[in-house]
Each structure stands twice: as structure tokens, then as C-alpha cells.
Coordinates of C-alpha atoms in Angstrom, one line a residue:
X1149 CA -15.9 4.7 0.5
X1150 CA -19.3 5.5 -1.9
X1151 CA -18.7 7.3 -4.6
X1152 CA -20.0 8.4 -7.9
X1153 CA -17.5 9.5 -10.8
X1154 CA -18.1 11.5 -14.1
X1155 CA -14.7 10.8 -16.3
X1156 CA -14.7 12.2 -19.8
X1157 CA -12.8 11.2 -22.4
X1158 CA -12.6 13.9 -25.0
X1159 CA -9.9 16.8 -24.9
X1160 CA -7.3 14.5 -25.4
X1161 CA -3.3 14.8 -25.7
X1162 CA -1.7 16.8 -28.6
X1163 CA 0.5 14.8 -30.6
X1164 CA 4.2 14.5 -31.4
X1165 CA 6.9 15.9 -29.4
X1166 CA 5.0 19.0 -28.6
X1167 CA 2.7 17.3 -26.4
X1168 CA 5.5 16.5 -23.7
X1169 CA 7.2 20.0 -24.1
X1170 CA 4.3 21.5 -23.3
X1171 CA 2.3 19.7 -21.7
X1172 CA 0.0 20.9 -18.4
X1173 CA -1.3 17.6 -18.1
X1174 CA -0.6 16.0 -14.3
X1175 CA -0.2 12.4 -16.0
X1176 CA 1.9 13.2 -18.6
X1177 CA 4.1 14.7 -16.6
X1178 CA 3.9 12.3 -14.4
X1179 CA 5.0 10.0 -16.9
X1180 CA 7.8 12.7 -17.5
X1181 CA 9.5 12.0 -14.2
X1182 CA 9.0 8.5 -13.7
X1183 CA 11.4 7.8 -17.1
X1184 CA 13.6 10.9 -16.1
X1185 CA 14.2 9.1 -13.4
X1186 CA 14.8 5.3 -14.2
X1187 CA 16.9 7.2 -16.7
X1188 CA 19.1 8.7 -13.9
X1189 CA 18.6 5.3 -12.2
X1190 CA 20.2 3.8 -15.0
X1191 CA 22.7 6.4 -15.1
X1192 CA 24.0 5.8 -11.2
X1193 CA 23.7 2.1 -11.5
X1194 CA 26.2 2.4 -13.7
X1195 CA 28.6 4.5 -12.0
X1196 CA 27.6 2.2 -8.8
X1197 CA 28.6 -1.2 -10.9
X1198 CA 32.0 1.1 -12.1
X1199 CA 32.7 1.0 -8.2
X1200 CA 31.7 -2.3 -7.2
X1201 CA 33.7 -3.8 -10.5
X1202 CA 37.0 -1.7 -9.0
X1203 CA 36.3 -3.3 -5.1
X1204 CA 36.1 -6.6 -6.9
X1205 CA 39.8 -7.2 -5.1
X1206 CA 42.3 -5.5 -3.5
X1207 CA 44.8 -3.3 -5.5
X1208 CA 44.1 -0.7 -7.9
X1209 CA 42.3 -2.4 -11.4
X1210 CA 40.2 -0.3 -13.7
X1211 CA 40.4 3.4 -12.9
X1212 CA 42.6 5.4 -10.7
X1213 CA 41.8 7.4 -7.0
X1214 CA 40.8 10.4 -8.3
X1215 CA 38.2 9.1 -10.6
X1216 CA 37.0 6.4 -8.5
X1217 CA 35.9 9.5 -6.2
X1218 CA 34.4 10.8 -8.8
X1219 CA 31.9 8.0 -9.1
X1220 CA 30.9 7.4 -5.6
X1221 CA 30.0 11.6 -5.5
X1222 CA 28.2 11.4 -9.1
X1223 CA 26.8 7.9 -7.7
X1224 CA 25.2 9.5 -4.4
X1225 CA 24.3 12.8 -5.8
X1226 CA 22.7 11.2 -9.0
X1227 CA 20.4 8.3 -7.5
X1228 CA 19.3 10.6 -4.1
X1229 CA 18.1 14.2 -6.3
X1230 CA 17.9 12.4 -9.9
X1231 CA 16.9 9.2 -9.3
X1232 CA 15.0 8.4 -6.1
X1233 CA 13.1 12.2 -5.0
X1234 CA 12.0 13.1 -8.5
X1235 CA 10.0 8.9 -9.0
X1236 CA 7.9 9.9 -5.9
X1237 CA 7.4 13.1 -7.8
X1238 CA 6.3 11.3 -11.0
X1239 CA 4.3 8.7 -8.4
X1240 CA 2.6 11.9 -7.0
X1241 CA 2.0 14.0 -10.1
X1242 CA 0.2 10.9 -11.4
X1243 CA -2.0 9.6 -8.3
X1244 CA -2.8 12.6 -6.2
X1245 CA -5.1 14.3 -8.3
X1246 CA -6.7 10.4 -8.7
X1247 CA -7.1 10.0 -5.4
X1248 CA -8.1 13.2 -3.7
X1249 CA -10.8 13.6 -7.1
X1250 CA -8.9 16.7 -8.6
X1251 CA -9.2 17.4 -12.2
X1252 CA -6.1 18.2 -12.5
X1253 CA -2.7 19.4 -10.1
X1254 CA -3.7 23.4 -9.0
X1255 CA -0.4 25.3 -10.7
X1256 CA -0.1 23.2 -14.2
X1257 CA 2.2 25.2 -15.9
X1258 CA 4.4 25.6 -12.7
X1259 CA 4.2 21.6 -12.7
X1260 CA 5.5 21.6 -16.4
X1261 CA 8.3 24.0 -15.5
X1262 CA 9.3 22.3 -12.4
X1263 CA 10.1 19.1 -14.2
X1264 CA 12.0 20.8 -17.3
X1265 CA 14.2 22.1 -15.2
X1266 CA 15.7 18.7 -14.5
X1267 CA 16.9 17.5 -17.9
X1268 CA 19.3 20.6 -17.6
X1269 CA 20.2 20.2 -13.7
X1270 CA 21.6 17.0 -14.3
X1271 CA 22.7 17.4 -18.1
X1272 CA 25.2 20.3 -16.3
X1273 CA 26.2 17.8 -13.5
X1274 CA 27.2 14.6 -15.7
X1275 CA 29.2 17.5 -18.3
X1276 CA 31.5 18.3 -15.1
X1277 CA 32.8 14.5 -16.1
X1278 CA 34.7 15.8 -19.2
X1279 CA 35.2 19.5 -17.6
X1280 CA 39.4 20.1 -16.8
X1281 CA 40.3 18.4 -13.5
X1282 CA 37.2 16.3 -13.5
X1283 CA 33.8 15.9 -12.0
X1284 CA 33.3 16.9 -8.1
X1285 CA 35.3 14.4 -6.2
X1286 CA 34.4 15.3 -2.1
X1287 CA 31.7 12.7 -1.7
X1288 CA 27.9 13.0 -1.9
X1289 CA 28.2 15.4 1.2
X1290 CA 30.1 17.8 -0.1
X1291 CA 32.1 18.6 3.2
X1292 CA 33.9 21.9 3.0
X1293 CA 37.2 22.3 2.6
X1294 CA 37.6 19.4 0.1
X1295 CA 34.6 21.2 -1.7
X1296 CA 35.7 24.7 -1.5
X1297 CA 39.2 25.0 -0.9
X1298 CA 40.5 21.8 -2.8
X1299 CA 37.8 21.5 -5.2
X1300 CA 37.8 20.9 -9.2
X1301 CA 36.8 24.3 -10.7
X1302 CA 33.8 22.1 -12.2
X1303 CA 32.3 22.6 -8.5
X1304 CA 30.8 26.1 -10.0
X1305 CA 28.6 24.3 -12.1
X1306 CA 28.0 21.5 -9.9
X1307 CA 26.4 24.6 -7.4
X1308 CA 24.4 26.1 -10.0
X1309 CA 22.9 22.4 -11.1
X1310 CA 21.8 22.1 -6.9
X1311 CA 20.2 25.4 -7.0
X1312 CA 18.2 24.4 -10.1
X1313 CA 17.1 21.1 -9.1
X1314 CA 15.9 23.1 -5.1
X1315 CA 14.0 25.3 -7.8
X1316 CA 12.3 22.0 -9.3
X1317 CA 11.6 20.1 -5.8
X1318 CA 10.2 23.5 -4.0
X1319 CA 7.7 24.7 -7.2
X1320 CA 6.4 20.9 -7.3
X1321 CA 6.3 21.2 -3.1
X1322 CA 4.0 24.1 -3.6
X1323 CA 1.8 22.2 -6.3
X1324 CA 1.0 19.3 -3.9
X1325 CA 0.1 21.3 -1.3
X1326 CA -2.4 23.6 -3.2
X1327 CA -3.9 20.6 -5.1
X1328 CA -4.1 18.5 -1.6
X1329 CA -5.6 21.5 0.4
X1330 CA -7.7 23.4 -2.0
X1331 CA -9.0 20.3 -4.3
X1332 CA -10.5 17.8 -2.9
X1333 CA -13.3 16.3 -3.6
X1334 CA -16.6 17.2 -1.9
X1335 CA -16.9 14.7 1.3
X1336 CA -13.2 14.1 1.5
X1337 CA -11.8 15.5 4.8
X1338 CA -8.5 15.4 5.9
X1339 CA -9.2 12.3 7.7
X1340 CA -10.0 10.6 4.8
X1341 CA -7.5 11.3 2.8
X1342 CA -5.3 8.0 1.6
X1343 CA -2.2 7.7 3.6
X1344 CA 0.0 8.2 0.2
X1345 CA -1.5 11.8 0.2
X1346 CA -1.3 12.6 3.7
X1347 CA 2.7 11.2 3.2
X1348 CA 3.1 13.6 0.4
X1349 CA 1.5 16.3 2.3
X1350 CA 4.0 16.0 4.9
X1351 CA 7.0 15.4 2.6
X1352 CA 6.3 18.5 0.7
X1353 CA 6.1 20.6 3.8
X1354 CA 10.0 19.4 4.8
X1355 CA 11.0 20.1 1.2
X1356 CA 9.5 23.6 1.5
X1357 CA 11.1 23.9 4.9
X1358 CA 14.9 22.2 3.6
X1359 CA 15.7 23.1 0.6
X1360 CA 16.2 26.9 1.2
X1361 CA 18.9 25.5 3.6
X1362 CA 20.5 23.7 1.2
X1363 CA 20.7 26.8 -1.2
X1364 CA 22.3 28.3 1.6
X1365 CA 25.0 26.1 1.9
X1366 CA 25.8 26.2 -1.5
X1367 CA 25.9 30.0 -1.7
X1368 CA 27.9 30.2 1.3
X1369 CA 30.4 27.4 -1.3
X1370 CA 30.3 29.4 -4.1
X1371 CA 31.3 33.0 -2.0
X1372 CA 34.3 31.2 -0.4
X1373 CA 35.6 29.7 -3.6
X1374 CA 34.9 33.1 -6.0
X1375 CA 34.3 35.8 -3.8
X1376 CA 36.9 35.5 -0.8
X1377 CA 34.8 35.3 2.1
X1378 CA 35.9 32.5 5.1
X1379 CA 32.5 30.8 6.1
X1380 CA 34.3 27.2 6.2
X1381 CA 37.8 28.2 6.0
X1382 CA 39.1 28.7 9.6
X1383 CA 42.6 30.4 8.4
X1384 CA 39.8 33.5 7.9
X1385 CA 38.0 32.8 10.8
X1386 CA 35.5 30.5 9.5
X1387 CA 34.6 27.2 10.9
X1388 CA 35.0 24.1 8.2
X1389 CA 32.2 22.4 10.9
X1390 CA 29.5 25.0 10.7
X1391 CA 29.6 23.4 7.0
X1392 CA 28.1 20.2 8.5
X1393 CA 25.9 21.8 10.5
X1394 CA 24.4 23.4 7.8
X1395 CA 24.6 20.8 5.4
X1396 CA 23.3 18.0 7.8
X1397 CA 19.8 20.5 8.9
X1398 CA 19.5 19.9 5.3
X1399 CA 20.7 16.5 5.2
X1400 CA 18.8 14.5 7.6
X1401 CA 15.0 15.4 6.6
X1402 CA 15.8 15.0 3.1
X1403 CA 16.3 11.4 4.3
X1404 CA 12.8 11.3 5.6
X1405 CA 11.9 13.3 2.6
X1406 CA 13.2 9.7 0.1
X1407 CA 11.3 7.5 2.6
X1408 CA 8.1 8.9 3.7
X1409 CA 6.0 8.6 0.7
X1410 CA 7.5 5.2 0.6
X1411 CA 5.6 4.2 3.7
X1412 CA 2.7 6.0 2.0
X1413 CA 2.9 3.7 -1.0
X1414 CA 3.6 0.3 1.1
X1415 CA 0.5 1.8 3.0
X1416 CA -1.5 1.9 0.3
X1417 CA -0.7 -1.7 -1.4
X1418 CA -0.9 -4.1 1.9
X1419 CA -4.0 -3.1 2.7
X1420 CA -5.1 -4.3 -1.2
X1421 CA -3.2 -7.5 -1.2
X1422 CA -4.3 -8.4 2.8
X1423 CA -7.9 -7.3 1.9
X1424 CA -8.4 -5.4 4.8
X1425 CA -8.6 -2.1 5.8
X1426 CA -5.4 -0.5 7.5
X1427 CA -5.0 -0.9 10.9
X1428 CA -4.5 2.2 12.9
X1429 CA -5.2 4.6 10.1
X1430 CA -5.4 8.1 12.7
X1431 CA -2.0 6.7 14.6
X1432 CA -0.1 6.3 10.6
X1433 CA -1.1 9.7 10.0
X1434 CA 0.1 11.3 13.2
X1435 CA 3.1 9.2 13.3
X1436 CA 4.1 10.7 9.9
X1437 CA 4.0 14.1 11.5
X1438 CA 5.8 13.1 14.7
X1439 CA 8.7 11.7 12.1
X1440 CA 8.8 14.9 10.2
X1441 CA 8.5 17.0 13.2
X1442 CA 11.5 14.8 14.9
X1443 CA 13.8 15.0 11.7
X1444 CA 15.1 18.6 12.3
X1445 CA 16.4 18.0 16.2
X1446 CA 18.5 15.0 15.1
X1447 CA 20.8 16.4 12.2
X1448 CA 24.1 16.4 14.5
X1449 CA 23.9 12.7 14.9
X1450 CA 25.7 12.7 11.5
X1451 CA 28.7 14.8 13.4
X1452 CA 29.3 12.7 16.4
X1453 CA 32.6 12.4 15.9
X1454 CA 33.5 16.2 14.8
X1455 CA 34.1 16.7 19.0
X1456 CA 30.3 18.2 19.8
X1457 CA 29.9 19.1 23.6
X1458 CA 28.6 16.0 25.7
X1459 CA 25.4 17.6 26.6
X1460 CA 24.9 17.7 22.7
X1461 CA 26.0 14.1 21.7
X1462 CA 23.2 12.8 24.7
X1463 CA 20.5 15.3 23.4
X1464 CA 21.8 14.1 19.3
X1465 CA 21.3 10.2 20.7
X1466 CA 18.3 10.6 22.3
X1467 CA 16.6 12.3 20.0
X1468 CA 17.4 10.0 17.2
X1469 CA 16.6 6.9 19.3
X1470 CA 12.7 8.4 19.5
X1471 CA 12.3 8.5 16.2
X1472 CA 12.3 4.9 16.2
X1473 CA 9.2 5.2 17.9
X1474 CA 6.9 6.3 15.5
X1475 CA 8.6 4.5 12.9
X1476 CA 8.1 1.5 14.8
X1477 CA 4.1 2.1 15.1
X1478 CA 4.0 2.4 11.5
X1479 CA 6.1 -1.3 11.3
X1480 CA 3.6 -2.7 13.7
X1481 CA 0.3 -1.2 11.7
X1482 CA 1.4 -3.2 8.3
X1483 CA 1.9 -6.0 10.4
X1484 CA -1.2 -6.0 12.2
X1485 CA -3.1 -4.6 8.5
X1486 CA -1.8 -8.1 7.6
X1487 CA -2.6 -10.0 10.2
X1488 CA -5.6 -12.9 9.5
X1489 CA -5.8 -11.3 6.4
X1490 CA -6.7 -12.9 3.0
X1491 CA -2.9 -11.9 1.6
X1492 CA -2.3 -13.2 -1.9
X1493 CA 1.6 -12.0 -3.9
X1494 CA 1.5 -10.4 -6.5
X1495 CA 4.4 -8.3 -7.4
X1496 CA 3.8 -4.9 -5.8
X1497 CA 3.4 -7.4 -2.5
X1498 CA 6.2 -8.8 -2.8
X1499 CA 8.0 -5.8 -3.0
X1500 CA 5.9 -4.0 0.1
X1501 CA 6.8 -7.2 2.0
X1502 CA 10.4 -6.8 1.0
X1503 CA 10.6 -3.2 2.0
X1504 CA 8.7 -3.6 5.5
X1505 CA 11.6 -6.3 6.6
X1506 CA 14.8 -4.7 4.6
X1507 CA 13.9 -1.4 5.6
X1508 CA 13.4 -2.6 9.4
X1509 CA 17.1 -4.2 9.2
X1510 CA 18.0 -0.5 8.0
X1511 CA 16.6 1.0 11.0
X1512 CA 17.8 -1.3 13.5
X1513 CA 21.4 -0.5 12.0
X1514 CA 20.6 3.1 12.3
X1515 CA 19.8 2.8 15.8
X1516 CA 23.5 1.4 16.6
X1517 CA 24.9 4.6 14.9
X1518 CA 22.7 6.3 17.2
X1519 CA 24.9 5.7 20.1
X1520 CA 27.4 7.9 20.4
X1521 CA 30.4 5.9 21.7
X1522 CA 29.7 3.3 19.5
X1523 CA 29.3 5.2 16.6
X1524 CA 33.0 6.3 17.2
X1525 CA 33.4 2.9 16.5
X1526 CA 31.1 2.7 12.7
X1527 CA 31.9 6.3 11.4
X1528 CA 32.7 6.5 8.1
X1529 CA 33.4 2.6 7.9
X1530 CA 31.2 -0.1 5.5
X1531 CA 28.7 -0.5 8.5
X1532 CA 27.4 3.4 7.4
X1533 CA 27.1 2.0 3.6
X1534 CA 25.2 -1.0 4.7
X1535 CA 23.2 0.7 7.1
X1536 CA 21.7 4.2 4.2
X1537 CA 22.1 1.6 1.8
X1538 CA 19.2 -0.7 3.4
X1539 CA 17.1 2.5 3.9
X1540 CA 17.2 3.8 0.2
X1541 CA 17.7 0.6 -1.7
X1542 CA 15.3 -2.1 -0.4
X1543 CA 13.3 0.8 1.3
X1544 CA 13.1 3.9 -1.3
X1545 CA 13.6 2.0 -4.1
X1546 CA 11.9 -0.9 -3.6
X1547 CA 9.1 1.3 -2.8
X1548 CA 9.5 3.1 -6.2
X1549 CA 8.9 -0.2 -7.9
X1550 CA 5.7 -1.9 -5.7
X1551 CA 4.3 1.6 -6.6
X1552 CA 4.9 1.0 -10.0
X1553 CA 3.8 -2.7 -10.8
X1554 CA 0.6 -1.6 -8.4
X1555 CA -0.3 1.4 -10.4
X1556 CA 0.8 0.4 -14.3
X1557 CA -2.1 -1.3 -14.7
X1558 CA -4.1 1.9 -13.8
X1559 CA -2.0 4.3 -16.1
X1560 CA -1.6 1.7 -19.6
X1561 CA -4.6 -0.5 -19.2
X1562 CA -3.0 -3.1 -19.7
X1563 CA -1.4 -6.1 -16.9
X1564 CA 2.2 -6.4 -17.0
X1565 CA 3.6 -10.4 -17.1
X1566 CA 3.0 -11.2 -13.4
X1567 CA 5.9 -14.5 -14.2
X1568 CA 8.2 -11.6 -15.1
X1569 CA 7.6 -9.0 -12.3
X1570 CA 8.7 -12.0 -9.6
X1571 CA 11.5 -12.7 -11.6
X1572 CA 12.6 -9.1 -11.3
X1573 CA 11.4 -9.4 -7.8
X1574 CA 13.2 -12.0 -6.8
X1575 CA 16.5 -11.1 -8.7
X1576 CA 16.5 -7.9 -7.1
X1577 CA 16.1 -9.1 -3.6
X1578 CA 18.5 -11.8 -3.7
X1579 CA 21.1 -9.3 -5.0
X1580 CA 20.4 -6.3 -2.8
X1581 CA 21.0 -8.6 0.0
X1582 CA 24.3 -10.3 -1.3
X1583 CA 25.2 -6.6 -2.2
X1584 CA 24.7 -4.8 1.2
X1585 CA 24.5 -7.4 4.1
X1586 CA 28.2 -8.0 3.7
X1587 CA 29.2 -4.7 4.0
X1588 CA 28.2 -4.9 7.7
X1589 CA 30.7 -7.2 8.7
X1590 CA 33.5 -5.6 6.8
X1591 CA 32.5 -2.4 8.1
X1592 CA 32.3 -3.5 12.1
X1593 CA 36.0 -5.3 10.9
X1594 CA 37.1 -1.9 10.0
X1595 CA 37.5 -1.3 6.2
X1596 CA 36.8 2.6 5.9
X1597 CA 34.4 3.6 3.0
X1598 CA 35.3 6.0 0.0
X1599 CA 38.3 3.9 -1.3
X1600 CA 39.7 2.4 -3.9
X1601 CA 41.9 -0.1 -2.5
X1602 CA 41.5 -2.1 0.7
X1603 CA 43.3 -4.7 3.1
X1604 CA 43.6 -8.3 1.9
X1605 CA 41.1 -9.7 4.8
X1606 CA 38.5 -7.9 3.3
X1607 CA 38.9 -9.5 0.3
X1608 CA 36.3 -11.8 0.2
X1609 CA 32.9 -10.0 1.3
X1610 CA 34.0 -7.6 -1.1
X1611 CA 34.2 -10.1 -4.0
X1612 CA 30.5 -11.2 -2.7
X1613 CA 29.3 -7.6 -2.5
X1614 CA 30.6 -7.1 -6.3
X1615 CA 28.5 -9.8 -7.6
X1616 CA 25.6 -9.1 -5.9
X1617 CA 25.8 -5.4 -7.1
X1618 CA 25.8 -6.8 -10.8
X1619 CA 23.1 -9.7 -10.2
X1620 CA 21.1 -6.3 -8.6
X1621 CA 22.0 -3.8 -11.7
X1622 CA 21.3 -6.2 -14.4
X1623 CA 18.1 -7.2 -13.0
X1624 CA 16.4 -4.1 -13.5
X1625 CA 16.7 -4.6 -17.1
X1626 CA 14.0 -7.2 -16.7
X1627 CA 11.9 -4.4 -15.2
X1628 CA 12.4 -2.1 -18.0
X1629 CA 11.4 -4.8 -20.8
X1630 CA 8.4 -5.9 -18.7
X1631 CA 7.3 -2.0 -18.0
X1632 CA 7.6 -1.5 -22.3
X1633 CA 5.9 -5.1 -23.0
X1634 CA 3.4 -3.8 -20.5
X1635 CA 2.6 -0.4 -22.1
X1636 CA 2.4 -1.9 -25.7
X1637 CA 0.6 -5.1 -25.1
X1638 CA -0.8 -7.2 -22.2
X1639 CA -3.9 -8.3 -21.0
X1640 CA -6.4 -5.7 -20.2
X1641 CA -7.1 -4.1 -17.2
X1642 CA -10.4 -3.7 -15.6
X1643 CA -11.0 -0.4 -13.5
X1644 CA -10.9 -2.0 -10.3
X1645 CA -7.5 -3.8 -11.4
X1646 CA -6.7 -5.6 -8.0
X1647 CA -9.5 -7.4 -5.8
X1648 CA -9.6 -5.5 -2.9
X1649 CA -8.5 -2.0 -3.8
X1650 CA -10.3 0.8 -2.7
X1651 CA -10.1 4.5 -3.3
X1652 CA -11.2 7.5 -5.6
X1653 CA -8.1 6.4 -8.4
X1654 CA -10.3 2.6 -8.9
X1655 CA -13.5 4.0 -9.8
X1656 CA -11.7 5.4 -13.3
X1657 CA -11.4 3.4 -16.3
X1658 CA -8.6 2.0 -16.9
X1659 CA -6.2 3.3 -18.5
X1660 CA -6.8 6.1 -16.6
X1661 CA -8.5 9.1 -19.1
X1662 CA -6.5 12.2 -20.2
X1663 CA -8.6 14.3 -18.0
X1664 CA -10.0 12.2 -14.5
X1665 CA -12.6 14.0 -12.9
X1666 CA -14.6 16.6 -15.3
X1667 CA -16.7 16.8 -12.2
X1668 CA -16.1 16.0 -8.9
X1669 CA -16.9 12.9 -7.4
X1670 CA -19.4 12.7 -4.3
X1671 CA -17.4 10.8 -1.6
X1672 CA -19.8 9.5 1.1

């Protein structure tokens, strides 16, 4: 790809607090969300290690039922909307005005709003911890009754915090949208487009297309509790399984929603480190779409066991079984991008290696819970931990971090210590694997998930999981320190920063300038 840049470097950034309050500036807001959320990353991994530190053995040790509930709602609610969606926000709000040649996002002071709104989303959720009768306590899902009829009265405010952060994820939808569609840079059709963009462009369709439903289903929460209607309470003619319908339309793209702009980033960094162009770049794009497109017929493989009519559990298997197909193209086109390829690893390789394996295992579990008499067998036992837990951890996460380590360079100028990005690497991988892989066995052997006390045969994979979980946790301080060494001192980047990169956001200076493309860039 030819192209010729103008970058500026006047107009800079106002200074003090003000210019982070205010700001309309895609980077720094960027920069915004990517601490937000290692913040909130920090945050759940805590309440994650509280758990772990309780499953260490059998019997009840540091903190009692109700409040170990608690922490594995506050857990999953924290790292999937705090932690996890709002990075590839940050990841986006930095790199897609770079790499489609945009001087900035379209709606700036929409993008500025949209991430405020955070702060006080999930200040509200974490003060439910010290509200009367405790934080919400009905699990991540938030299955009706236990979150309407039985619920702390902190659920109010746990509703409101959901409707603010849908607010946040659908403006910054919009934004990519109008900066993908409307500013691009002369020359750069939609066939051109790097596959991070076209994942985002997809992804913020489905959050357009979701999160209304999930504003529904809390509405429809907050009438039964305050306003006496029966939508999940079948004593007024309700149904408490029209919840998980609901819930679940939601539910299962916002899964693809945490993963496709991982395969966008992964898509992005083999390529660089392989030095070769990606194989099957038309067939990556399409099977984004097909993935997004299939997400919405396979919700009610979450429900198998609620008693669905046959014809539904065969149409709910099916489906879910073809989405492997298209996930499975993408799997092949990284390994085939690879293939007789001049690969070096470096850190963000290392991690885009990780992921394509990890996340594969993830999917292979996932396709056992797709059968619907065996997943009689796996629901709601260890097996469903270890299988989302392969997906989002070594897949979303690990994701999160290539696509950090790849692009630092780019936003501080400056290398971070390669030693010390494979330590975290390494650290990382060996404990997400000691963490999770366990819980497979204990969940085929039966141990249900969601409590705090267990049989005495599962005793020891859960002592191994425990210690994993803390080798895991305490290994992201290493990334931390090396991300803070990196932005004060290191060696300095050039523009190109990696050998074999390619793409609008390498023709820049590095660090990147407060304002990219003062006029557009030709691409030929």
C-alpha cells in the first residue's frame, strides 16, 4: 500500500487535568479507556483471586455464601462491560482514525461523553458493595426471579448503572461507524480496509443491534420489582424463562461482540511478525459477517436444559455447530498467513500465538456444549467455567495485551523492555492454563459452579486452579510496570516500529502526533 502522509504537529493538547475532562481528541480518549479499563481489570482480578483464595479447599474459609456470590456476579459483570468491551474501545478510539487516514473520530464530543459516562456506571455498581443487604448476588446473568423477586434492593441501582454503560457502548457504536463509512481516506475502499476495522465495523453493528435488548430486559426487572407488573413472575402470569430468552438474544452476540475485534487484532499482528501478507483477506472479512450474522439464531443454546421443544434444541445445536465453520476459516487463515513465513517473537506474537491455540481449545469445548444431550451432562458445572473462561481470558484478553505491546510503541515512542514483556508473557500463559484447564476435569466429575464449598474429591484441581489464579493475577503487575517504564523511558521508536508492518497508522511518526492526518493521505 503507497501512500503519502501530511502529519502536523502543532495544535497540541491543553494541559492539566482539563485536557482529559474535556478532551475531543480520539487518542486521548483512547488513552482514557485503555487505563479505565486495566483499572476495572484490576478491580475484578481482585474479586476473582477473593474467589479462587475461598476454593483453595473445601469448607467455608474467608467469607461467607452470600458474599462469595457477590464476588463471582461483581467478578463477571466487572471484567465483561468494565474491563474487556471498553479496551477494544480504547484499542479503536486510538487506531481507527490511524488506519482508515481520519483526522480525527466523526462525533468527538459524543466520543468524550460516551467514555465519561463510565467512571459513574461502575462507581454506582462497586457502591452496591457497602449498600444494606449487599451487592447483586444472582450471578453475572442476572436470571429472574433471584434478580427480581429475591433480590438486594441495591439491584435498582445495579439497573440504572447497565442502562448507563448501553448509553456509553451504543454512542461509541455510532462513532465507529460514521468515522469508518464517511472518513476514509481517498483510495481506501472497503476492500482495503485493515481487517481490525472491518472487525470493529461489524462489532459495532451487533452492539447497535443488542444493546437495546439488553435495556429491555432490565426495564422489564425494574417494572416487576417497583411497579407490580409479572413479566418473569409466573404467580402473575409471567414466565421466569422468557427472562433468558431475552437476556440470552442479548447474551450470546455480546460474546462475539468481546472476541471479534480480537481476531481483528491477532489479524493484524501475524501478518507483521510472519512477514507476509494475510492469507485469505476477502474470506476473513466475510467470515466476520457470517459469525455476526449467525450469533442471533443461536442464543437458546444457553437454555438447553430449561425443557425447549425438540424441534428447538436440534435447530439451537445445529446452528451453533455452523458457527464453527467460519470461525474455523479464520483459524486456518493465521495458520496458513504463517505458514513458510519469516516469523520472529516478539511479545505481541507471542500473545497472537497464544490466543490462536487457547482460544481454539475454547471453541472445541464450546462445541461439546453444543450438543444437547450432552450438555445435560456440563450445564452449570466447572466444564462451562473452563470452556467462557478459555474464550475471554486467553482469547479477549490476551488479545487486549498483543494489541497493546504491538501498538505502545506507536502511541509513546518509545520500546517497552522486550526481556520483560516475555516474562509477563510467559507468566501469564503458564498460569491461565494451571488456572482453567483443571476446571475441565472437575467439571466433567461433576462439581457445580457458583459455590463456595465443594466435595473433598475435588480438592485437589481446585488447590491447582487457586495457584494458578494468583501466579495469573500477579503477573499483570509486570505488565503495568513495563507499560509505565515504557511511557517514561525506553528506547525510541522509529515510525515503522516493527519490520514488516504495513498500513496507513506506520507511515506517522512515532509517537503518533496529537492530530494524524491534517490532510488525507493518498492510498494507491
Amino acid at each position: 500500500m503507497n501512500t503519502t502522509v501530511a502529519a502536523t504537529h502543532h495544535h497540541g493538547p491543553a494541559s492539566g487535568i482539563g485536557r482529559w475532562l474535556f478532551t475531543t481528541n480520539h487518542k486521548d480518549i483512547g488513552t482514557l479507556y485503555l487505563w479505565f479499563s486495566f483499572a476495572m481489570f484490576l478491580t475484578g482480578g481482585c474479586m476473582a483471586l477473593l474467589i479462587r483464595a475461598e476454593l483453595f479447599q473445601p469448607g467455608l474459609q474467608l467469607i461467607q455464601p452470600d458474599f462469595f456470590n457477590q464476588m463471582t456476579t461483581m467478578h463477571g459483570l466487572i471484567m465483561v462491560f468494565g474491563a474487556v468491551m471498553p479496551a477494544f474501545v480504547g484499542l479503536a478510539n486510538w487506531m481507527v482514525p490511524m488506519m482508515v487516514g481520519a483526522p480525527d473520530m466523526a462525533l468527538p464530543r459524543m466520543n468524550n461523553w460516551s467514555f465519561w459516562i463510565l467512571p459513574f456506571a461502575f462507581s454506582m455498581m462497586l457502591f452496591t458493595l457497602f449498600m444494606e443487604g449487599g451487592a447483586p448476588n444472582f450471578g453475572w446473568t442476572f436470571y429472574a426471579p433471584l434478580s427480581t423477586t429475591y433480590a438486594p434492593p441495591s439491584v435498582t441501582f445495579f439497573i440504572f448503572a447497565v442502562h448507563m454503560m448501553g448509553i456509553s457502548s451504543i454512542m461509541g457504536a455510532i462513532n465507529i461507524i460514521a468515522t469508518i463509512l464517511n472518513l476514509r481516506a481517498p483510495g481506501m475502499t472497503m476492500m482495503k480496509l485493515p481487517l481490525f476495522v472491518w472487525t470493529w465495523l461489524i462489532t459495532a453493528f451487533l452492539l447497535i443491534a443488542v444493546m437495546p435488548v439488553l435495556a429491555g430486559v432490565v426495564t422489564m426487572m425494574l417494572m416487576d420489582i417497583h411497579f407490580g407488573t409479572s413479566f418473569f413472575n409466573a404467580a402473575g402470569g409471567g414466565d421466569p424463562v422468557l427472562f433468558q430468552h431475552v437476556f440470552w438474544f442479548f447474551g450470546h452476540p455480546e460474546v462475539y461482540i468481546m472476541i471479534l475485534p480480537a481476531f481483528g487484532i491477532v489479524s493484524e499482528i501475524i501478518p507483521t511478525f510472519a512477514r507476509k501478507r494475510l492469507f485469505g483477506y476477502a474470506s476473513m472479512v466475510y467470515a466476520t459477517a457470517s459469525i455476526a450474522v449467525l450469533s442471533f439464531v443461536v442464543w437458546a443454546h444457553h437454555m438447553f436444559t430449561v425443557g425447549l421443544p425438540l424441534a428447538g434444541e436440534l435447530f439451537f445445536m445445529f446452528a451453533t455447530m455452523l458457527i464453527a465453520v467460519p470461525t474455523g476459516v479464520k483459524v486456518f487463515n493465521w495458520i496458513a498467513t504463517m505458514f513458510r513465513g519469516s516469523m520472529t517473537f516478539e511479545t505481541p506474537m507471542l500473545f497472537a500465538l497464544a490466543f490462536v491455540v487457547l482460544f481454539t481449545i475454547g471453541g472445541f469445548s464450546g462445541l461439546m456444549l453444543a450438543i444437547a444431550p450432552v450438555d445435560f451432562q456440563y450445564h452449570d458445572t466447572y466444564f462451562v467455567v473452563a470452556h467462557f473462561h478459555y474464550v475471554l481470558v486467553p482469547g479477549a484478553v490476551f488479545a487486549i495485551m498483543a494489541g497493546a505491546y504491538y501498538w505502545l510503541p506507536k502511541w509513546c515512542g518509545n520500546y517497552y523492555n522486550e526481556t520483560m514483556g516475555k516474562v509477563h508473557f510467559w507468566c501469564s500463559f503458564i498460569g491461565v492454563n494451571i488456572t482453567f484447564f483443571p476446571m475441565h476435569f472437575i467439571g466433567l466429575a461433576g462439581m457445580p459452579r457458583r459455590i463456595p464449598d465443594y466435595a473433598l474429591q475435588f480438592a485437589d484441581f481446585n488447590a491447582v486452579a487457586s495457584v494458578g489464579a494468583f501466579i495469573f493475577g500477579f503477573s499483570q503487575l509486570i505488565f503495568l510496570y513495563n507499560v509505565i517504564s515504557c511511557i517514561r523511558k525506553g528506547k525510541q521508536a522509529s515510525a515503522e516500529v516493527w519490520e514488516g508492518s504495513h498500513g496507513l497508522e506506520w507511515t506517522l511518526p512515532s509517537p503518533a502526533p496529537y492530530h494524524s492526518f491534517s490532510e488525507p493521505p493518498q492510498v494507491k
